[in-house]
PDB file of C-alpha atoms in Angstrom:
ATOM      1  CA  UNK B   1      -0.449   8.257 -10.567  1.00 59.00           C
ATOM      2  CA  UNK B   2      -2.270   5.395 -12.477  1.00 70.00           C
ATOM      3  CA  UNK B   3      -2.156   3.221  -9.968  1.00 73.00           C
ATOM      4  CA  UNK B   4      -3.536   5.536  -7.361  1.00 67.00           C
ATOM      5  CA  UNK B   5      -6.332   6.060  -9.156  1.00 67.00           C
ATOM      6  CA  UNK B   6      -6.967   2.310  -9.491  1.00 73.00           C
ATOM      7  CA  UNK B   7      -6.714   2.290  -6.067  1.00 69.00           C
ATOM      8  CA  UNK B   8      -9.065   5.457  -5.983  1.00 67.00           C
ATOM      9  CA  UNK B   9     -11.322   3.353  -8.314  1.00 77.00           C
ATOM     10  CA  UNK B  10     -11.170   0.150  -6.730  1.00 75.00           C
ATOM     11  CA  UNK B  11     -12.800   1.868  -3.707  1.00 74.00           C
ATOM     12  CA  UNK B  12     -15.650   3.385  -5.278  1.00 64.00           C
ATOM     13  CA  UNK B  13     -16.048   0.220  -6.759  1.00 68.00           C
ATOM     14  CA  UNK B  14     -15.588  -1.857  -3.069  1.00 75.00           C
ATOM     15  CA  UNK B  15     -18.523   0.566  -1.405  1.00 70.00           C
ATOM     16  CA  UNK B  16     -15.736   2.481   0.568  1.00 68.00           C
ATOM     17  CA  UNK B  17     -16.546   6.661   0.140  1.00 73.00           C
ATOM     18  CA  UNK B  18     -12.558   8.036   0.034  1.00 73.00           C
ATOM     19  CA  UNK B  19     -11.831  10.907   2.030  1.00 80.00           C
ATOM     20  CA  UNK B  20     -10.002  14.018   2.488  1.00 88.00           C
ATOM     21  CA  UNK B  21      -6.928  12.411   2.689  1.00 86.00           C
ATOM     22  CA  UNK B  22      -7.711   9.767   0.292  1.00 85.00           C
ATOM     23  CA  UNK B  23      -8.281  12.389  -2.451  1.00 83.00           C
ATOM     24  CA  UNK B  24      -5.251  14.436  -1.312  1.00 87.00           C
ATOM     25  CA  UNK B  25      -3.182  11.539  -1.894  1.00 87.00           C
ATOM     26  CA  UNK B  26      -4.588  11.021  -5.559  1.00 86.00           C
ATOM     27  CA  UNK B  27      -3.646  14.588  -6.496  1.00 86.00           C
ATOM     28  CA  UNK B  28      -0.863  14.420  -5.542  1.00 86.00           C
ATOM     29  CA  UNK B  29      -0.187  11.733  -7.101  1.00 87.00           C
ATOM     30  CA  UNK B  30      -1.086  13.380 -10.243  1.00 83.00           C
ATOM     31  CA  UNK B  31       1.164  16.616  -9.608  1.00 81.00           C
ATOM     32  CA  UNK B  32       4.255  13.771  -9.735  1.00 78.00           C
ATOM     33  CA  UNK B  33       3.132  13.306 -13.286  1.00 83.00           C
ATOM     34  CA  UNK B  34       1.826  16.583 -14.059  1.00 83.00           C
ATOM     35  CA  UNK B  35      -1.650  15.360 -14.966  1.00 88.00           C
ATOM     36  CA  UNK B  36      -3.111  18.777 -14.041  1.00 92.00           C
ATOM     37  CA  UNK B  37      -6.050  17.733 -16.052  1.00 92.00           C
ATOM     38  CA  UNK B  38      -6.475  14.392 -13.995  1.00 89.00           C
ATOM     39  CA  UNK B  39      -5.902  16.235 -11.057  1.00 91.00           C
ATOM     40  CA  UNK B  40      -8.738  18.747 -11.705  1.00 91.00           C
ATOM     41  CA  UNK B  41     -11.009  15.878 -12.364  1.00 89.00           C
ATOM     42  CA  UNK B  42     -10.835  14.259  -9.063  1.00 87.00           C
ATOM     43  CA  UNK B  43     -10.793  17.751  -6.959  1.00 90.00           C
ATOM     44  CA  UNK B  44     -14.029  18.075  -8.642  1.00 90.00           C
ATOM     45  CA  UNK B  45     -15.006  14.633  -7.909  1.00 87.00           C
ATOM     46  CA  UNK B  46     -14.285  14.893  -4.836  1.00 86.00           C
ATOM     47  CA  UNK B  47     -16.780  17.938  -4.360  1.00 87.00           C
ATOM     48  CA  UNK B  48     -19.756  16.270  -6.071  1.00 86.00           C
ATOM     49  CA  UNK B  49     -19.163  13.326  -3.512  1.00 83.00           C
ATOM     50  CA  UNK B  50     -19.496  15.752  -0.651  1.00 81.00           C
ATOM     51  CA  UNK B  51     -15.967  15.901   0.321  1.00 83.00           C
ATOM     52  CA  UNK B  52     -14.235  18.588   2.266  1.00 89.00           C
ATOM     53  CA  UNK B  53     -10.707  19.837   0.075  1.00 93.00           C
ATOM     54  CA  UNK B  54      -8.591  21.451   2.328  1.00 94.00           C
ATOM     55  CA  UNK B  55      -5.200  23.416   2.044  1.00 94.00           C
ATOM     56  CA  UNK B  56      -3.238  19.752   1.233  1.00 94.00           C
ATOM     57  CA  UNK B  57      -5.622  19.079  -1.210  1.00 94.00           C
ATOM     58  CA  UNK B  58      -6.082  22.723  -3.189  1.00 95.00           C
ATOM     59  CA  UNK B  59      -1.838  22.725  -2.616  1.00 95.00           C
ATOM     60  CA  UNK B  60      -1.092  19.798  -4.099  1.00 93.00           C
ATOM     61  CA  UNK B  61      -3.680  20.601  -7.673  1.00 94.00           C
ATOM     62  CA  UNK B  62      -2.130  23.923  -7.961  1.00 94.00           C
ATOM     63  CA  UNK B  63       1.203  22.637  -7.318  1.00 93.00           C
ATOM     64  CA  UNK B  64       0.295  19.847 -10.340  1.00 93.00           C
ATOM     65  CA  UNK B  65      -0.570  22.636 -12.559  1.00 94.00           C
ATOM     66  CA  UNK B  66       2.520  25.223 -11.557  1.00 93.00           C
ATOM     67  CA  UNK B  67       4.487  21.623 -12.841  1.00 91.00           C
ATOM     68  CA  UNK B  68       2.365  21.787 -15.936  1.00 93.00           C
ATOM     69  CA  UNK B  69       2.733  25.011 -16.528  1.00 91.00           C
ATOM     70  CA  UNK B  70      -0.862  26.139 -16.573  1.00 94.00           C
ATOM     71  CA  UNK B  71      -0.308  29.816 -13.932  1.00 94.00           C
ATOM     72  CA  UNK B  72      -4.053  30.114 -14.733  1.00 96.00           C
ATOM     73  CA  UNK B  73      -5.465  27.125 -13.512  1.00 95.00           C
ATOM     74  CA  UNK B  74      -3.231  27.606 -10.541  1.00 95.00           C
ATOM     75  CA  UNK B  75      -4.913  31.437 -10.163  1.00 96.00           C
ATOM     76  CA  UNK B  76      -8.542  29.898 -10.748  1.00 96.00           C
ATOM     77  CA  UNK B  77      -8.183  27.476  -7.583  1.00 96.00           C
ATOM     78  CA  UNK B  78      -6.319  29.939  -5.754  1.00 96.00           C
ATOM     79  CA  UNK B  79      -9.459  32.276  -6.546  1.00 95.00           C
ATOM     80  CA  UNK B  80     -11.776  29.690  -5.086  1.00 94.00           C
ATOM     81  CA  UNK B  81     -10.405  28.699  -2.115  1.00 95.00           C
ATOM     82  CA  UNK B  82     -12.004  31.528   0.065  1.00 93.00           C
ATOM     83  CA  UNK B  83     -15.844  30.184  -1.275  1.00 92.00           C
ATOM     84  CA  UNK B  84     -14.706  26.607   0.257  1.00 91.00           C
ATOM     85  CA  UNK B  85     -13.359  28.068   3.288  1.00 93.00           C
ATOM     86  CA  UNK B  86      -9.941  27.590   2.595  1.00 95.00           C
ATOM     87  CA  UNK B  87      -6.744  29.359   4.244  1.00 95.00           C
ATOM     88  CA  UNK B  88      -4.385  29.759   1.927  1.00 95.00           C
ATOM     89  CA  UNK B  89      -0.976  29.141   3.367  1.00 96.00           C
ATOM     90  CA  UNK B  90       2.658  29.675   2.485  1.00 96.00           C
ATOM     91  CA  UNK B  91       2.820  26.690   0.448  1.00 95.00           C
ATOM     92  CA  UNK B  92      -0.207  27.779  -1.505  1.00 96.00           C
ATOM     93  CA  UNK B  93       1.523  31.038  -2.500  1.00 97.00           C
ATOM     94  CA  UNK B  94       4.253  29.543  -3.579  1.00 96.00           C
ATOM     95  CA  UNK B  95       2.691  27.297  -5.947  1.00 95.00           C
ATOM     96  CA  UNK B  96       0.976  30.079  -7.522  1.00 96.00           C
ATOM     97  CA  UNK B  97       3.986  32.490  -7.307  1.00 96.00           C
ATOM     98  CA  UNK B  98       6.195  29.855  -9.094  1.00 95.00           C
ATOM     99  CA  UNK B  99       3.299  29.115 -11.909  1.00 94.00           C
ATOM    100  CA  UNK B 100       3.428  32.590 -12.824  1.00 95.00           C
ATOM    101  CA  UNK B 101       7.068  32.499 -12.869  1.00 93.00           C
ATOM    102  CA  UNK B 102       7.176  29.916 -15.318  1.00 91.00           C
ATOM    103  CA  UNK B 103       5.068  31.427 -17.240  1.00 91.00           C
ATOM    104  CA  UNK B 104       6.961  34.915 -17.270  1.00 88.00           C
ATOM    105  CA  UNK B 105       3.705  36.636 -15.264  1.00 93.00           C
ATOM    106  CA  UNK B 106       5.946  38.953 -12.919  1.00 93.00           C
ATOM    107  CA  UNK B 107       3.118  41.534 -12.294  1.00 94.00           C
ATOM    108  CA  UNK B 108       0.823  38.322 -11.006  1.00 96.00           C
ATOM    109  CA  UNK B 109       3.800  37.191  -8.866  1.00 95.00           C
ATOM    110  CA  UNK B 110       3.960  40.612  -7.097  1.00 95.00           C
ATOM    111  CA  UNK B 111       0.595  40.788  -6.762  1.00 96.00           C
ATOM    112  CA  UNK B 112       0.351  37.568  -5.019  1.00 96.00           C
ATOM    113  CA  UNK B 113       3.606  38.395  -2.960  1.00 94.00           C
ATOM    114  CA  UNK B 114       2.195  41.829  -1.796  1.00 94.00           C
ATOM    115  CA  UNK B 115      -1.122  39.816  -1.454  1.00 95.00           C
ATOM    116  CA  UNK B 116       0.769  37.268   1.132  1.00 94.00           C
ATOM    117  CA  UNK B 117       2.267  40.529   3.275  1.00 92.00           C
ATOM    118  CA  UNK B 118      -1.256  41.864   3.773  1.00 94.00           C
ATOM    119  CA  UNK B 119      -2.598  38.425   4.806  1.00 94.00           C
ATOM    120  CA  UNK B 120       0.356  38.002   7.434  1.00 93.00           C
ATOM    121  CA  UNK B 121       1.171  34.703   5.419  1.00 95.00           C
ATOM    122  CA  UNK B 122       5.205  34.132   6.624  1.00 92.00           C
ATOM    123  CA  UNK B 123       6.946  33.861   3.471  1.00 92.00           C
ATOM    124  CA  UNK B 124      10.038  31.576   2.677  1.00 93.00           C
ATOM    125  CA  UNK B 125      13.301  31.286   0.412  1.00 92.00           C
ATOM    126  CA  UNK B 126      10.939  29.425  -2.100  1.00 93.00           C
ATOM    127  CA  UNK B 127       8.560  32.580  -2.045  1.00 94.00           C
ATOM    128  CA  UNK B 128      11.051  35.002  -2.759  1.00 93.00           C
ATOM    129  CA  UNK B 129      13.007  32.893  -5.295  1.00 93.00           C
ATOM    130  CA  UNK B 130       9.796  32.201  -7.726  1.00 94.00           C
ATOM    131  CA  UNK B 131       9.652  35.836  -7.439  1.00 95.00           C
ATOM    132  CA  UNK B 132      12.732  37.174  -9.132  1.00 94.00           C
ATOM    133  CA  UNK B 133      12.321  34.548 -11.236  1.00 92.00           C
ATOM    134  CA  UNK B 134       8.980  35.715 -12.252  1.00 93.00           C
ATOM    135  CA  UNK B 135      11.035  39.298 -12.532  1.00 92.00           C
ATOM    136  CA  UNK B 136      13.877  37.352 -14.905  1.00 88.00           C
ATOM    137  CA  UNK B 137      11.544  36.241 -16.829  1.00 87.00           C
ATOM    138  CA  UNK B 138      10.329  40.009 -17.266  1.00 87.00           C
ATOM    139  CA  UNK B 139      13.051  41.888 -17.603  1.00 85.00           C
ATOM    140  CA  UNK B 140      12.448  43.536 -14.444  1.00 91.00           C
ATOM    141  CA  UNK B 141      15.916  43.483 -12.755  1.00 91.00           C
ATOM    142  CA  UNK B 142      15.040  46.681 -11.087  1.00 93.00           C
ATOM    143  CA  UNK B 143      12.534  44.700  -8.901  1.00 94.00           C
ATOM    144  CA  UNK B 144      14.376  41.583  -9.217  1.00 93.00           C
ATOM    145  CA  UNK B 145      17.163  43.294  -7.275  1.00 92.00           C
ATOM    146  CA  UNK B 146      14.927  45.052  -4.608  1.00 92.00           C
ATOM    147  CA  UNK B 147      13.312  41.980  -3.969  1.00 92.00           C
ATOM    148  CA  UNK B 148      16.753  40.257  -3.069  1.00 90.00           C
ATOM    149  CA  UNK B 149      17.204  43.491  -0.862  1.00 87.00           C
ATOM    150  CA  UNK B 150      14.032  43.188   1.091  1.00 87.00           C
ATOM    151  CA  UNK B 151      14.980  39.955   2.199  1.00 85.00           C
ATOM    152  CA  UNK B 152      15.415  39.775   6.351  1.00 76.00           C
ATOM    153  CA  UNK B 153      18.332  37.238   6.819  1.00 73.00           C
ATOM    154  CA  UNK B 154      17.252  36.819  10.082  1.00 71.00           C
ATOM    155  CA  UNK B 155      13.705  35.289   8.747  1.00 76.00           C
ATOM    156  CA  UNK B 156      14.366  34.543   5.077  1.00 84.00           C
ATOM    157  CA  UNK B 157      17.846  33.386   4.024  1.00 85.00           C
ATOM    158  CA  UNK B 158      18.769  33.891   0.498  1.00 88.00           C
ATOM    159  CA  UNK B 159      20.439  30.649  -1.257  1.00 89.00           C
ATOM    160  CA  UNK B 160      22.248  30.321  -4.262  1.00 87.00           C
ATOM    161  CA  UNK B 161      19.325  29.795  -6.381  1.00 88.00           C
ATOM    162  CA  UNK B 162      17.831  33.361  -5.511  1.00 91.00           C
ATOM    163  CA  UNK B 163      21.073  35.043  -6.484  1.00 89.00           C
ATOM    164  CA  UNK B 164      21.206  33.295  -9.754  1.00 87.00           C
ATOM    165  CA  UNK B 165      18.004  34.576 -10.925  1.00 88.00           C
ATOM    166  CA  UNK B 166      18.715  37.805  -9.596  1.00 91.00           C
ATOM    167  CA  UNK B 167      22.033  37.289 -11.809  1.00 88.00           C
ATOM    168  CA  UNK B 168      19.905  36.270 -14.754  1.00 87.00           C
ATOM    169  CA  UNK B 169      17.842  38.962 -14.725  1.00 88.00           C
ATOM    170  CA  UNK B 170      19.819  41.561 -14.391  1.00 88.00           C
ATOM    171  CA  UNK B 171      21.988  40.118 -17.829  1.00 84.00           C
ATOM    172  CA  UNK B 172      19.426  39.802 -19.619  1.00 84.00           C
ATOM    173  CA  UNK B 173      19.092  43.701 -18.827  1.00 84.00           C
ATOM    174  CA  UNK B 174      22.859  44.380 -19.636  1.00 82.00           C
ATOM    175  CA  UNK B 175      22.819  45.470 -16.276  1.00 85.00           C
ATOM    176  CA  UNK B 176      26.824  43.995 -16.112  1.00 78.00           C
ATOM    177  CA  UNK B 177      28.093  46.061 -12.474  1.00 83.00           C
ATOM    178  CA  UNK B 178      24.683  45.063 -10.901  1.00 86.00           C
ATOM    179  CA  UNK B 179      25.838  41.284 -11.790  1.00 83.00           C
ATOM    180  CA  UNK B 180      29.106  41.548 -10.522  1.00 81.00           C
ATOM    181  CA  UNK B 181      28.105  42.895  -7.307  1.00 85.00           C
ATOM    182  CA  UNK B 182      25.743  39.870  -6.690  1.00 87.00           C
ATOM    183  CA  UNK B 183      28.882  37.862  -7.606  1.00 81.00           C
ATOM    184  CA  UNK B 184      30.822  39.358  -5.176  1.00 82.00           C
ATOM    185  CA  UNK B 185      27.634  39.366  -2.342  1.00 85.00           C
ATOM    186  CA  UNK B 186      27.383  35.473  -3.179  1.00 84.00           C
ATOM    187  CA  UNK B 187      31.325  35.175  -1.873  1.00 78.00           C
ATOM    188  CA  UNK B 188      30.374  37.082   0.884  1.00 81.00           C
ATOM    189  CA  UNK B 189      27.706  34.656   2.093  1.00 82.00           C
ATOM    190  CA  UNK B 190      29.584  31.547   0.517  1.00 82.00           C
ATOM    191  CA  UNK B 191      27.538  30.233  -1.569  1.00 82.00           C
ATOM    192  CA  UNK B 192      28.098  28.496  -4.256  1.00 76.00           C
ATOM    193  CA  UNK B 193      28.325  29.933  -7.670  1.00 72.00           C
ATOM    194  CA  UNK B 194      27.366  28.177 -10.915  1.00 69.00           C
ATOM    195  CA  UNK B 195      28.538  28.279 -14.440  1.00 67.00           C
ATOM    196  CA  UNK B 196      25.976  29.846 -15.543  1.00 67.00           C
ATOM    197  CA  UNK B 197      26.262  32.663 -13.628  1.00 69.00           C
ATOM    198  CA  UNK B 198      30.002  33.333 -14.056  1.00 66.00           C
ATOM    199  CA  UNK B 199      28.741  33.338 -17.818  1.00 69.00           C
ATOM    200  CA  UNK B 200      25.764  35.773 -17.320  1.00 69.00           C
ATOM    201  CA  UNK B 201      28.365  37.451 -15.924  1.00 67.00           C
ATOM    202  CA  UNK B 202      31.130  37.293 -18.557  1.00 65.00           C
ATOM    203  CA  UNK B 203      28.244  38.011 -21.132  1.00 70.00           C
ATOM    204  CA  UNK B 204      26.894  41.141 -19.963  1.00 67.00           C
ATOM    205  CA  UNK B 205      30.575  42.664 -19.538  1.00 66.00           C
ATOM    206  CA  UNK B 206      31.002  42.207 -22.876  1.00 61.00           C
ATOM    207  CA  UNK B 207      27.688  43.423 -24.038  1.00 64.00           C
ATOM    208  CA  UNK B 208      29.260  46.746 -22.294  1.00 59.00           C
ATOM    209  CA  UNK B 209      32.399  46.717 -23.527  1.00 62.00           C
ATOM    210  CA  UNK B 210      34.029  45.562 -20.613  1.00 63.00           C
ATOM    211  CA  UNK B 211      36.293  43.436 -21.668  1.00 54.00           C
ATOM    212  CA  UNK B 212      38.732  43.678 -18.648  1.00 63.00           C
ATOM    213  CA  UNK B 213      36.087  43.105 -16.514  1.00 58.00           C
ATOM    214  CA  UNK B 214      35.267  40.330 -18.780  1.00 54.00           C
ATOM    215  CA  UNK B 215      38.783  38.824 -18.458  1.00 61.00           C
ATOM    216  CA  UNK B 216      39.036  38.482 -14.951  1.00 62.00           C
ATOM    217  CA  UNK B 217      36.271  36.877 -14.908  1.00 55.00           C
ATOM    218  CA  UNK B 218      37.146  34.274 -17.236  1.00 57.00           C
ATOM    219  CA  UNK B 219      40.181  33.831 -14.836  1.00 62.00           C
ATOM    220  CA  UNK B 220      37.666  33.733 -12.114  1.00 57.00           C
ATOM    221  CA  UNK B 221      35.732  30.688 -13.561  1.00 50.00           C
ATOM    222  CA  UNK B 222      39.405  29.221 -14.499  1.00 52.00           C
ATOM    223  CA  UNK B 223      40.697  29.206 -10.845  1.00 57.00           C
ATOM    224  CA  UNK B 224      37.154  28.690  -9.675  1.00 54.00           C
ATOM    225  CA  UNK B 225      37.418  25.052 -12.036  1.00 44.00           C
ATOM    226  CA  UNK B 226      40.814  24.373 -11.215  1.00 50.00           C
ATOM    227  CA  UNK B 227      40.190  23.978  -7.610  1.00 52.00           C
ATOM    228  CA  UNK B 228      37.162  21.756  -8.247  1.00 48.00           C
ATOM    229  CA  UNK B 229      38.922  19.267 -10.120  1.00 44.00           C
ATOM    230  CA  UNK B 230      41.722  19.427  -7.267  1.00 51.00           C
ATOM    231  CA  UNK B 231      39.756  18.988  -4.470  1.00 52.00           C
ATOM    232  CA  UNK B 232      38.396  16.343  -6.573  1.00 47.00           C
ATOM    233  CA  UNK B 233      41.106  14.890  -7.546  1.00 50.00           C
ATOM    234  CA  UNK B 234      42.301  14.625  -3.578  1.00 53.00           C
ATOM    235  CA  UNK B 235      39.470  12.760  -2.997  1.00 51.00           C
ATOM    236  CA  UNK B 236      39.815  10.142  -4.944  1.00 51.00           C
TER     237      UNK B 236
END
Protein backbone atom coordinates (compact mmCIF):
# COMPACT_ATOMS: atom_id res chain seq x y z
CA UNK A 1 0.00 0.00 0.00
CA UNK A 2 3.07 2.35 0.45
CA UNK A 3 4.15 2.06 -2.68
CA UNK A 4 0.86 2.82 -4.31
CA UNK A 5 0.64 5.79 -2.74
CA UNK A 6 4.11 6.81 -3.96
CA UNK A 7 2.89 6.06 -7.08
CA UNK A 8 -0.38 8.06 -6.16
CA UNK A 9 2.09 10.83 -5.07
CA UNK A 10 4.46 10.74 -7.75
CA UNK A 11 1.53 11.73 -10.02
CA UNK A 12 0.31 14.63 -8.28
CA UNK A 13 3.71 15.54 -8.20
CA UNK A 14 4.30 14.73 -12.34
CA UNK A 15 1.04 17.15 -13.22
CA UNK A 16 -1.05 13.93 -14.00
CA UNK A 17 -4.84 14.40 -12.06
CA UNK A 18 -5.49 10.36 -11.03
CA UNK A 19 -8.76 9.08 -11.67
CA UNK A 20 -11.52 6.92 -10.69
CA UNK A 21 -9.68 4.01 -11.19
CA UNK A 22 -6.47 5.39 -10.10
CA UNK A 23 -7.94 6.11 -6.63
CA UNK A 24 -9.80 2.77 -6.57
CA UNK A 25 -6.63 1.09 -6.95
CA UNK A 26 -4.99 3.07 -3.93
CA UNK A 27 -7.78 1.95 -1.60
CA UNK A 28 -7.58 -0.92 -2.25
CA UNK A 29 -4.44 -1.10 -1.80
CA UNK A 30 -4.91 0.10 1.63
CA UNK A 31 -7.79 -2.51 2.53
CA UNK A 32 -4.69 -5.27 1.86
CA UNK A 33 -3.10 -3.59 4.81
CA UNK A 34 -6.00 -2.50 6.66
CA UNK A 35 -5.05 1.17 6.66
CA UNK A 36 -8.73 2.15 7.00
CA UNK A 37 -7.45 5.44 8.13
CA UNK A 38 -5.21 5.87 4.91
CA UNK A 39 -7.92 4.69 2.99
CA UNK A 40 -10.38 7.35 4.27
CA UNK A 41 -7.83 9.95 3.53
CA UNK A 42 -7.56 9.44 -0.10
CA UNK A 43 -11.54 8.76 -0.67
CA UNK A 44 -11.67 12.16 0.67
CA UNK A 45 -8.93 13.34 -1.44
CA UNK A 46 -10.21 12.14 -4.08
CA UNK A 47 -13.54 14.24 -3.59
CA UNK A 48 -11.80 17.58 -2.97
CA UNK A 49 -9.97 16.90 -6.40
CA UNK A 50 -13.30 16.57 -8.11
CA UNK A 51 -13.30 12.94 -8.58
CA UNK A 52 -16.24 10.69 -9.15
CA UNK A 53 -16.06 7.43 -6.30
CA UNK A 54 -18.07 4.86 -7.52
CA UNK A 55 -19.28 1.38 -6.15
CA UNK A 56 -15.34 -0.09 -6.63
CA UNK A 57 -14.15 2.68 -4.89
CA UNK A 58 -16.82 3.09 -1.71
CA UNK A 59 -16.43 -1.17 -1.81
CA UNK A 60 -13.08 -1.41 -1.51
CA UNK A 61 -12.86 1.59 1.81
CA UNK A 62 -15.57 -0.20 3.52
CA UNK A 63 -14.16 -3.46 2.77
CA UNK A 64 -10.60 -1.85 4.37
CA UNK A 65 -12.46 -0.93 7.39
CA UNK A 66 -14.76 -4.36 7.80
CA UNK A 67 -10.70 -5.77 7.77
CA UNK A 68 -10.00 -3.24 10.46
CA UNK A 69 -12.68 -3.81 12.29
CA UNK A 70 -14.21 -0.37 12.40
CA UNK A 71 -18.49 -1.66 11.47
CA UNK A 72 -19.00 2.12 11.94
CA UNK A 73 -16.92 3.61 9.51
CA UNK A 74 -18.15 0.92 7.21
CA UNK A 75 -22.04 2.16 8.18
CA UNK A 76 -20.94 5.97 7.74
CA UNK A 77 -19.84 5.37 3.94
CA UNK A 78 -22.51 3.03 3.41
CA UNK A 79 -24.81 6.02 4.73
CA UNK A 80 -23.32 8.33 2.15
CA UNK A 81 -23.32 6.63 -0.82
CA UNK A 82 -26.96 7.61 -1.88
CA UNK A 83 -25.78 11.71 -1.56
CA UNK A 84 -22.91 10.70 -4.24
CA UNK A 85 -25.18 8.79 -6.31
CA UNK A 86 -23.99 5.57 -5.51
CA UNK A 87 -25.77 2.01 -6.01
CA UNK A 88 -24.93 0.00 -3.50
CA UNK A 89 -24.41 -3.51 -4.71
CA UNK A 90 -24.05 -7.01 -3.32
CA UNK A 91 -20.53 -6.59 -2.60
CA UNK A 92 -21.24 -3.42 -0.70
CA UNK A 93 -23.61 -5.28 1.66
CA UNK A 94 -21.44 -7.66 2.34
CA UNK A 95 -18.73 -5.56 3.48
CA UNK A 96 -20.94 -3.90 5.83
CA UNK A 97 -22.79 -7.12 6.87
CA UNK A 98 -19.39 -8.78 7.71
CA UNK A 99 -18.08 -5.44 9.71
CA UNK A 100 -20.91 -5.76 11.91
CA UNK A 101 -20.29 -9.33 12.28
CA UNK A 102 -16.99 -8.83 13.54
CA UNK A 103 -17.96 -6.61 15.67
CA UNK A 104 -20.88 -8.79 17.24
CA UNK A 105 -23.67 -6.05 15.74
CA UNK A 106 -26.35 -8.82 14.72
CA UNK A 107 -29.35 -6.37 14.86
CA UNK A 108 -27.22 -4.00 12.20
CA UNK A 109 -26.55 -7.15 10.11
CA UNK A 110 -30.32 -7.89 9.83
CA UNK A 111 -31.09 -4.64 9.25
CA UNK A 112 -28.82 -4.36 6.38
CA UNK A 113 -29.88 -7.95 5.15
CA UNK A 114 -33.67 -7.06 5.27
CA UNK A 115 -32.43 -3.65 3.84
CA UNK A 116 -30.78 -5.66 0.67
CA UNK A 117 -34.35 -7.76 0.13
CA UNK A 118 -36.27 -4.49 -0.17
CA UNK A 119 -33.70 -3.00 -2.59
CA UNK A 120 -33.86 -6.26 -4.86
CA UNK A 121 -29.97 -6.46 -4.21
CA UNK A 122 -29.32 -10.55 -5.12
CA UNK A 123 -27.64 -11.77 -2.16
CA UNK A 124 -24.81 -14.48 -2.01
CA UNK A 125 -23.23 -17.33 0.28
CA UNK A 126 -20.92 -14.46 1.62
CA UNK A 127 -24.18 -12.42 2.56
CA UNK A 128 -25.78 -14.99 4.40
CA UNK A 129 -22.62 -16.34 6.11
CA UNK A 130 -21.54 -12.75 7.74
CA UNK A 131 -25.00 -12.99 8.87
CA UNK A 132 -25.15 -15.90 11.25
CA UNK A 133 -22.02 -14.93 12.12
CA UNK A 134 -23.19 -11.60 13.16
CA UNK A 135 -26.07 -13.92 15.02
CA UNK A 136 -23.00 -16.18 16.73
CA UNK A 137 -21.60 -13.49 17.82
CA UNK A 138 -25.06 -12.59 19.56
CA UNK A 139 -26.27 -15.39 20.88
CA UNK A 140 -29.04 -15.42 18.56
CA UNK A 141 -29.13 -19.08 17.35
CA UNK A 142 -32.81 -18.77 16.97
CA UNK A 143 -32.16 -16.44 13.94
CA UNK A 144 -28.92 -17.92 13.21
CA UNK A 145 -30.82 -21.11 12.38
CA UNK A 146 -33.74 -19.47 10.39
CA UNK A 147 -31.40 -17.69 8.45
CA UNK A 148 -29.66 -21.05 7.31
CA UNK A 149 -33.38 -22.13 6.59
CA UNK A 150 -34.29 -19.27 4.36
CA UNK A 151 -31.60 -20.06 2.18
CA UNK A 152 -32.92 -21.09 -1.64
CA UNK A 153 -30.35 -23.79 -2.76
CA UNK A 154 -31.34 -23.18 -6.02
CA UNK A 155 -29.95 -19.34 -5.75
CA UNK A 156 -27.80 -19.38 -2.62
CA UNK A 157 -25.85 -22.54 -1.75
CA UNK A 158 -24.86 -22.97 1.77
CA UNK A 159 -21.00 -24.05 2.29
CA UNK A 160 -19.32 -25.35 5.10
CA UNK A 161 -18.46 -22.11 6.54
CA UNK A 162 -22.27 -21.10 6.98
CA UNK A 163 -22.99 -24.30 8.85
CA UNK A 164 -20.14 -23.78 11.18
CA UNK A 165 -21.34 -20.58 12.42
CA UNK A 166 -24.70 -21.78 12.53
CA UNK A 167 -22.92 -24.67 14.70
CA UNK A 168 -21.20 -22.04 16.78
CA UNK A 169 -23.97 -20.26 17.59
CA UNK A 170 -26.19 -22.50 18.49
CA UNK A 171 -23.28 -23.99 21.30
CA UNK A 172 -22.69 -21.17 22.56
CA UNK A 173 -26.61 -21.33 23.32
CA UNK A 174 -26.39 -24.98 24.70
CA UNK A 175 -28.64 -25.54 22.04
CA UNK A 176 -26.78 -29.37 21.73
CA UNK A 177 -29.85 -31.35 19.33
CA UNK A 178 -30.01 -28.14 17.15
CA UNK A 179 -26.04 -28.79 16.62
CA UNK A 180 -26.29 -32.22 15.89
CA UNK A 181 -28.87 -31.84 13.37
CA UNK A 182 -26.66 -29.32 11.39
CA UNK A 183 -24.03 -32.09 11.77
CA UNK A 184 -26.03 -34.50 10.32
CA UNK A 185 -27.55 -31.79 7.40
CA UNK A 186 -23.70 -31.05 6.63
CA UNK A 187 -23.35 -35.10 5.72
CA UNK A 188 -26.26 -34.75 3.84
CA UNK A 189 -24.87 -32.08 1.52
CA UNK A 190 -21.17 -33.40 1.95
CA UNK A 191 -19.48 -30.95 3.14
CA UNK A 192 -16.80 -30.94 4.98
CA UNK A 193 -16.82 -30.79 8.69
CA UNK A 194 -14.13 -29.20 10.88
CA UNK A 195 -12.75 -29.83 14.27
CA UNK A 196 -14.14 -27.29 15.63
CA UNK A 197 -17.40 -28.12 15.00
CA UNK A 198 -17.31 -31.80 16.03
CA UNK A 199 -16.10 -30.00 19.35
CA UNK A 200 -18.94 -27.38 19.54
CA UNK A 201 -20.63 -30.30 19.17
CA UNK A 202 -19.10 -32.62 21.80
CA UNK A 203 -19.22 -29.46 24.15
CA UNK A 204 -22.72 -28.60 24.15
CA UNK A 205 -23.74 -32.43 24.73
CA UNK A 206 -22.02 -32.31 27.66
CA UNK A 207 -23.18 -28.98 28.85
CA UNK A 208 -26.65 -31.10 28.71
CA UNK A 209 -25.71 -34.01 30.15
CA UNK A 210 -25.50 -35.94 27.19
CA UNK A 211 -22.83 -37.81 27.56
CA UNK A 212 -23.83 -40.68 25.14
CA UNK A 213 -24.48 -38.34 22.69
CA UNK A 214 -21.21 -36.94 23.61
CA UNK A 215 -19.44 -40.31 23.09
CA UNK A 216 -20.40 -41.05 19.77
CA UNK A 217 -19.34 -38.18 18.82
CA UNK A 218 -15.96 -38.45 20.03
CA UNK A 219 -16.02 -41.75 17.97
CA UNK A 220 -17.30 -39.68 15.19
CA UNK A 221 -14.25 -37.27 15.13
CA UNK A 222 -12.03 -40.61 15.80
CA UNK A 223 -13.19 -42.42 12.57
CA UNK A 224 -13.66 -39.06 10.94
CA UNK A 225 -9.41 -38.63 11.72
CA UNK A 226 -8.60 -42.03 11.05
CA UNK A 227 -9.67 -41.92 7.53
CA UNK A 228 -7.83 -38.63 6.94
CA UNK A 229 -4.60 -39.85 7.87
CA UNK A 230 -5.41 -43.05 5.60
CA UNK A 231 -6.33 -41.49 2.67
CA UNK A 232 -3.32 -39.59 3.43
CA UNK A 233 -1.24 -41.98 4.04
CA UNK A 234 -2.30 -43.72 0.42
CA UNK A 235 -1.21 -40.85 -1.12
CA UNK A 236 1.96 -40.65 -0.32
Amino acid sequence: WEEALQLLSLMWRSGVTPNTITFSATISACEKAAEWKKALHMLNVMEQSRGEPDSITFNAAMSTCEKAGVWEMALSLFAVMPQRHVEPNTITFNASISACAKAGKWREALHLCSLMTRRKVESDTITVSAAISACEKGDAWDIAINLLKAMNPRTVQANDITYNSAISACERCGRWAEVLALLGLMHVAKLEVEGISYGDAISSCKRASRWQSAQHMMTVVRNSWTRSKEGSDGRR
